[in-house]
């Protein structure tokens, strides 16, 4: 990947709907070679997709909670069952298995505190292999650069 590829990526991160002719102009190429580079970046898995950034409240996901999970044990069956159940929940926007403690970290997006309390009580506390969970929610978002995040 060279400087032009990086410039293409930077422009697409700012505005993925930019017309190819304008993108080419901004990165110093003619349209055909620019489009070839974009296609190559897509084929190589550098560009994973294009996303619309949507106001979370407009789709009932305005309340975000960060949740840490600790499992009862590290047996493969426990891990597999826990992961399968966790990622099957639509409210789970992002889930990560961590090194050290906690075992997992997830971002949950729901409409409001009452909805989260209900989801936590009914679904999260029932996850197989769960020993402990801890919920935190932000007072204020200072920066969010994740294209797929609500």
PDB file of C-alpha atoms in Angstrom:
ATOM      1  CA  UNK A   1       0.000   0.000   0.000  1.00  0.00           C
ATOM      2  CA  UNK A   2       1.471   3.316  -1.035  1.00  0.00           C
ATOM      3  CA  UNK A   3       0.701   6.979  -0.273  1.00  0.00           C
ATOM      4  CA  UNK A   4      -2.027   7.161  -2.923  1.00  0.00           C
ATOM      5  CA  UNK A   5      -3.805   4.105  -1.484  1.00  0.00           C
ATOM      6  CA  UNK A   6      -3.642   5.737   1.955  1.00  0.00           C
ATOM      7  CA  UNK A   7      -5.033   8.973   0.521  1.00  0.00           C
ATOM      8  CA  UNK A   8      -7.901   7.055  -1.109  1.00  0.00           C
ATOM      9  CA  UNK A   9      -8.694   5.358   2.193  1.00  0.00           C
ATOM     10  CA  UNK A  10      -8.585   8.676   4.057  1.00  0.00           C
ATOM     11  CA  UNK A  11     -10.992  10.275   1.579  1.00  0.00           C
ATOM     12  CA  UNK A  12     -13.391   7.312   1.682  1.00  0.00           C
ATOM     13  CA  UNK A  13     -13.357   7.335   5.490  1.00  0.00           C
ATOM     14  CA  UNK A  14     -14.435  10.981   5.389  1.00  0.00           C
ATOM     15  CA  UNK A  15     -17.127  10.408   2.771  1.00  0.00           C
ATOM     16  CA  UNK A  16     -17.735   6.951   1.331  1.00  0.00           C
ATOM     17  CA  UNK A  17     -20.278   8.389  -1.115  1.00  0.00           C
ATOM     18  CA  UNK A  18     -17.764  10.614  -2.882  1.00  0.00           C
ATOM     19  CA  UNK A  19     -18.009  10.193  -6.664  1.00  0.00           C
ATOM     20  CA  UNK A  20     -15.014   8.442  -8.209  1.00  0.00           C
ATOM     21  CA  UNK A  21     -14.203  11.490 -10.357  1.00  0.00           C
ATOM     22  CA  UNK A  22     -13.949  13.699  -7.268  1.00  0.00           C
ATOM     23  CA  UNK A  23     -11.986  11.048  -5.373  1.00  0.00           C
ATOM     24  CA  UNK A  24      -9.546  10.768  -8.271  1.00  0.00           C
ATOM     25  CA  UNK A  25      -9.103  14.525  -8.362  1.00  0.00           C
ATOM     26  CA  UNK A  26      -8.446  14.708  -4.606  1.00  0.00           C
ATOM     27  CA  UNK A  27      -5.769  11.990  -4.691  1.00  0.00           C
ATOM     28  CA  UNK A  28      -4.101  13.140  -7.911  1.00  0.00           C
ATOM     29  CA  UNK A  29      -5.221  10.415 -10.312  1.00  0.00           C
ATOM     30  CA  UNK A  30      -7.470  10.160 -13.327  1.00  0.00           C
ATOM     31  CA  UNK A  31     -10.766   8.328 -12.736  1.00  0.00           C
ATOM     32  CA  UNK A  32      -9.870   4.938 -14.298  1.00  0.00           C
ATOM     33  CA  UNK A  33      -6.688   4.243 -12.293  1.00  0.00           C
ATOM     34  CA  UNK A  34      -8.419   5.531  -9.154  1.00  0.00           C
ATOM     35  CA  UNK A  35     -11.327   3.145  -9.603  1.00  0.00           C
ATOM     36  CA  UNK A  36      -8.900   0.261 -10.235  1.00  0.00           C
ATOM     37  CA  UNK A  37      -7.136   1.055  -6.961  1.00  0.00           C
ATOM     38  CA  UNK A  38     -10.411   1.212  -5.047  1.00  0.00           C
ATOM     39  CA  UNK A  39     -11.485  -2.150  -6.497  1.00  0.00           C
ATOM     40  CA  UNK A  40      -8.085  -3.667  -5.628  1.00  0.00           C
ATOM     41  CA  UNK A  41      -8.341  -2.377  -2.056  1.00  0.00           C
ATOM     42  CA  UNK A  42     -11.804  -3.950  -1.820  1.00  0.00           C
ATOM     43  CA  UNK A  43     -10.622  -7.284  -3.279  1.00  0.00           C
ATOM     44  CA  UNK A  44      -7.604  -7.403  -0.953  1.00  0.00           C
ATOM     45  CA  UNK A  45      -9.831  -6.884   2.074  1.00  0.00           C
ATOM     46  CA  UNK A  46      -8.400  -3.490   2.964  1.00  0.00           C
ATOM     47  CA  UNK A  47     -11.768  -1.829   2.384  1.00  0.00           C
ATOM     48  CA  UNK A  48     -14.260  -4.033   4.196  1.00  0.00           C
ATOM     49  CA  UNK A  49     -17.436  -2.204   3.237  1.00  0.00           C
ATOM     50  CA  UNK A  50     -19.292   1.084   3.119  1.00  0.00           C
ATOM     51  CA  UNK A  51     -21.587   2.208   5.897  1.00  0.00           C
ATOM     52  CA  UNK A  52     -24.234   4.783   6.651  1.00  0.00           C
ATOM     53  CA  UNK A  53     -23.710   6.430  10.017  1.00  0.00           C
ATOM     54  CA  UNK A  54     -27.143   6.611  11.627  1.00  0.00           C
ATOM     55  CA  UNK A  55     -28.290   8.581  14.672  1.00  0.00           C
ATOM     56  CA  UNK A  56     -28.553   5.887  17.400  1.00  0.00           C
ATOM     57  CA  UNK A  57     -31.680   7.401  18.964  1.00  0.00           C
ATOM     58  CA  UNK A  58     -33.494   7.267  15.624  1.00  0.00           C
ATOM     59  CA  UNK A  59     -33.278   3.471  15.612  1.00  0.00           C
ATOM     60  CA  UNK A  60     -33.855   2.835  19.315  1.00  0.00           C
ATOM     61  CA  UNK A  61     -30.172   2.489  20.236  1.00  0.00           C
ATOM     62  CA  UNK A  62     -29.442   5.811  21.890  1.00  0.00           C
ATOM     63  CA  UNK A  63     -28.375   4.315  25.234  1.00  0.00           C
ATOM     64  CA  UNK A  64     -25.019   2.539  25.069  1.00  0.00           C
ATOM     65  CA  UNK A  65     -23.599   0.431  27.868  1.00  0.00           C
ATOM     66  CA  UNK A  66     -20.133  -1.064  28.157  1.00  0.00           C
ATOM     67  CA  UNK A  67     -20.252  -4.439  29.852  1.00  0.00           C
ATOM     68  CA  UNK A  68     -17.400  -6.556  31.190  1.00  0.00           C
ATOM     69  CA  UNK A  69     -17.931 -10.295  31.653  1.00  0.00           C
ATOM     70  CA  UNK A  70     -15.995 -12.865  33.656  1.00  0.00           C
ATOM     71  CA  UNK A  71     -16.605 -16.563  33.099  1.00  0.00           C
ATOM     72  CA  UNK A  72     -16.812 -19.347  35.641  1.00  0.00           C
ATOM     73  CA  UNK A  73     -13.990 -21.231  33.887  1.00  0.00           C
ATOM     74  CA  UNK A  74     -11.948 -21.252  30.689  1.00  0.00           C
ATOM     75  CA  UNK A  75     -13.083 -24.618  29.342  1.00  0.00           C
ATOM     76  CA  UNK A  76     -13.549 -24.623  25.583  1.00  0.00           C
ATOM     77  CA  UNK A  77     -17.208 -25.656  25.882  1.00  0.00           C
ATOM     78  CA  UNK A  78     -17.913 -22.796  28.300  1.00  0.00           C
ATOM     79  CA  UNK A  79     -16.227 -20.283  25.998  1.00  0.00           C
ATOM     80  CA  UNK A  80     -17.996 -21.528  22.867  1.00  0.00           C
ATOM     81  CA  UNK A  81     -21.441 -21.557  24.500  1.00  0.00           C
ATOM     82  CA  UNK A  82     -20.941 -18.125  26.040  1.00  0.00           C
ATOM     83  CA  UNK A  83     -19.690 -16.559  22.788  1.00  0.00           C
ATOM     84  CA  UNK A  84     -22.463 -18.075  20.674  1.00  0.00           C
ATOM     85  CA  UNK A  85     -25.165 -16.830  23.017  1.00  0.00           C
ATOM     86  CA  UNK A  86     -23.630 -13.367  23.458  1.00  0.00           C
ATOM     87  CA  UNK A  87     -23.255 -12.627  19.745  1.00  0.00           C
ATOM     88  CA  UNK A  88     -26.770 -13.880  19.018  1.00  0.00           C
ATOM     89  CA  UNK A  89     -28.218 -10.870  20.891  1.00  0.00           C
ATOM     90  CA  UNK A  90     -29.169  -7.996  18.550  1.00  0.00           C
ATOM     91  CA  UNK A  91     -28.478  -5.511  21.344  1.00  0.00           C
ATOM     92  CA  UNK A  92     -24.778  -6.485  21.305  1.00  0.00           C
ATOM     93  CA  UNK A  93     -23.142  -4.053  18.886  1.00  0.00           C
ATOM     94  CA  UNK A  94     -19.568  -5.145  19.541  1.00  0.00           C
ATOM     95  CA  UNK A  95     -18.017  -7.991  21.529  1.00  0.00           C
ATOM     96  CA  UNK A  96     -14.370  -8.710  22.243  1.00  0.00           C
ATOM     97  CA  UNK A  97     -12.562 -11.539  23.987  1.00  0.00           C
ATOM     98  CA  UNK A  98      -9.853 -10.020  26.131  1.00  0.00           C
ATOM     99  CA  UNK A  99      -6.469 -11.094  27.447  1.00  0.00           C
ATOM    100  CA  UNK A 100      -6.512 -10.991  31.229  1.00  0.00           C
ATOM    101  CA  UNK A 101      -9.459  -9.672  33.156  1.00  0.00           C
ATOM    102  CA  UNK A 102     -12.254  -9.228  32.207  1.00  0.00           C
ATOM    103  CA  UNK A 103     -12.669 -12.226  29.931  1.00  0.00           C
ATOM    104  CA  UNK A 104     -14.990 -10.315  27.554  1.00  0.00           C
ATOM    105  CA  UNK A 105     -15.973  -6.745  26.853  1.00  0.00           C
ATOM    106  CA  UNK A 106     -19.131  -5.801  24.943  1.00  0.00           C
ATOM    107  CA  UNK A 107     -20.909  -2.694  23.776  1.00  0.00           C
ATOM    108  CA  UNK A 108     -24.667  -2.909  24.170  1.00  0.00           C
ATOM    109  CA  UNK A 109     -27.011  -0.431  22.458  1.00  0.00           C
ATOM    110  CA  UNK A 110     -30.658  -0.118  23.491  1.00  0.00           C
ATOM    111  CA  UNK A 111     -33.307   2.608  23.738  1.00  0.00           C
ATOM    112  CA  UNK A 112     -32.894   3.633  27.386  1.00  0.00           C
ATOM    113  CA  UNK A 113     -31.875   2.613  30.898  1.00  0.00           C
ATOM    114  CA  UNK A 114     -35.114   0.751  31.549  1.00  0.00           C
ATOM    115  CA  UNK A 115     -34.660  -1.316  28.382  1.00  0.00           C
ATOM    116  CA  UNK A 116     -31.070  -2.107  29.341  1.00  0.00           C
ATOM    117  CA  UNK A 117     -32.089  -3.192  32.842  1.00  0.00           C
ATOM    118  CA  UNK A 118     -34.644  -5.572  31.356  1.00  0.00           C
ATOM    119  CA  UNK A 119     -32.138  -6.926  28.797  1.00  0.00           C
ATOM    120  CA  UNK A 120     -29.431  -7.351  31.422  1.00  0.00           C
ATOM    121  CA  UNK A 121     -31.752  -9.125  33.856  1.00  0.00           C
ATOM    122  CA  UNK A 122     -33.365 -11.429  31.316  1.00  0.00           C
ATOM    123  CA  UNK A 123     -30.590 -12.155  28.809  1.00  0.00           C
ATOM    124  CA  UNK A 124     -27.146 -11.179  30.033  1.00  0.00           C
ATOM    125  CA  UNK A 125     -27.384 -12.708  33.495  1.00  0.00           C
ATOM    126  CA  UNK A 126     -28.631 -15.928  31.865  1.00  0.00           C
ATOM    127  CA  UNK A 127     -25.567 -16.319  29.621  1.00  0.00           C
ATOM    128  CA  UNK A 128     -24.004 -19.781  30.020  1.00  0.00           C
ATOM    129  CA  UNK A 129     -20.805 -19.815  32.061  1.00  0.00           C
ATOM    130  CA  UNK A 130     -21.228 -16.282  33.383  1.00  0.00           C
ATOM    131  CA  UNK A 131     -19.641 -15.665  36.776  1.00  0.00           C
ATOM    132  CA  UNK A 132     -19.836 -11.869  36.909  1.00  0.00           C
ATOM    133  CA  UNK A 133     -20.790  -8.880  34.817  1.00  0.00           C
ATOM    134  CA  UNK A 134     -20.174  -5.197  35.324  1.00  0.00           C
ATOM    135  CA  UNK A 135     -22.017  -2.454  33.442  1.00  0.00           C
ATOM    136  CA  UNK A 136     -20.780   1.070  32.768  1.00  0.00           C
ATOM    137  CA  UNK A 137     -22.206   3.822  30.643  1.00  0.00           C
ATOM    138  CA  UNK A 138     -20.580   7.001  29.467  1.00  0.00           C
ATOM    139  CA  UNK A 139     -21.433  10.420  30.774  1.00  0.00           C
ATOM    140  CA  UNK A 140     -20.344  11.987  27.486  1.00  0.00           C
ATOM    141  CA  UNK A 141     -18.827  10.848  24.191  1.00  0.00           C
ATOM    142  CA  UNK A 142     -15.793  12.943  23.325  1.00  0.00           C
ATOM    143  CA  UNK A 143     -14.908  11.190  20.086  1.00  0.00           C
ATOM    144  CA  UNK A 144     -16.313   8.325  18.072  1.00  0.00           C
ATOM    145  CA  UNK A 145     -14.582   7.398  14.835  1.00  0.00           C
ATOM    146  CA  UNK A 146     -16.018   3.914  14.315  1.00  0.00           C
ATOM    147  CA  UNK A 147     -17.955   3.869  11.035  1.00  0.00           C
ATOM    148  CA  UNK A 148     -20.157   0.915  11.954  1.00  0.00           C
ATOM    149  CA  UNK A 149     -20.974   1.998  15.451  1.00  0.00           C
ATOM    150  CA  UNK A 150     -24.324   3.450  16.305  1.00  0.00           C
TER     151      UNK A 150
END
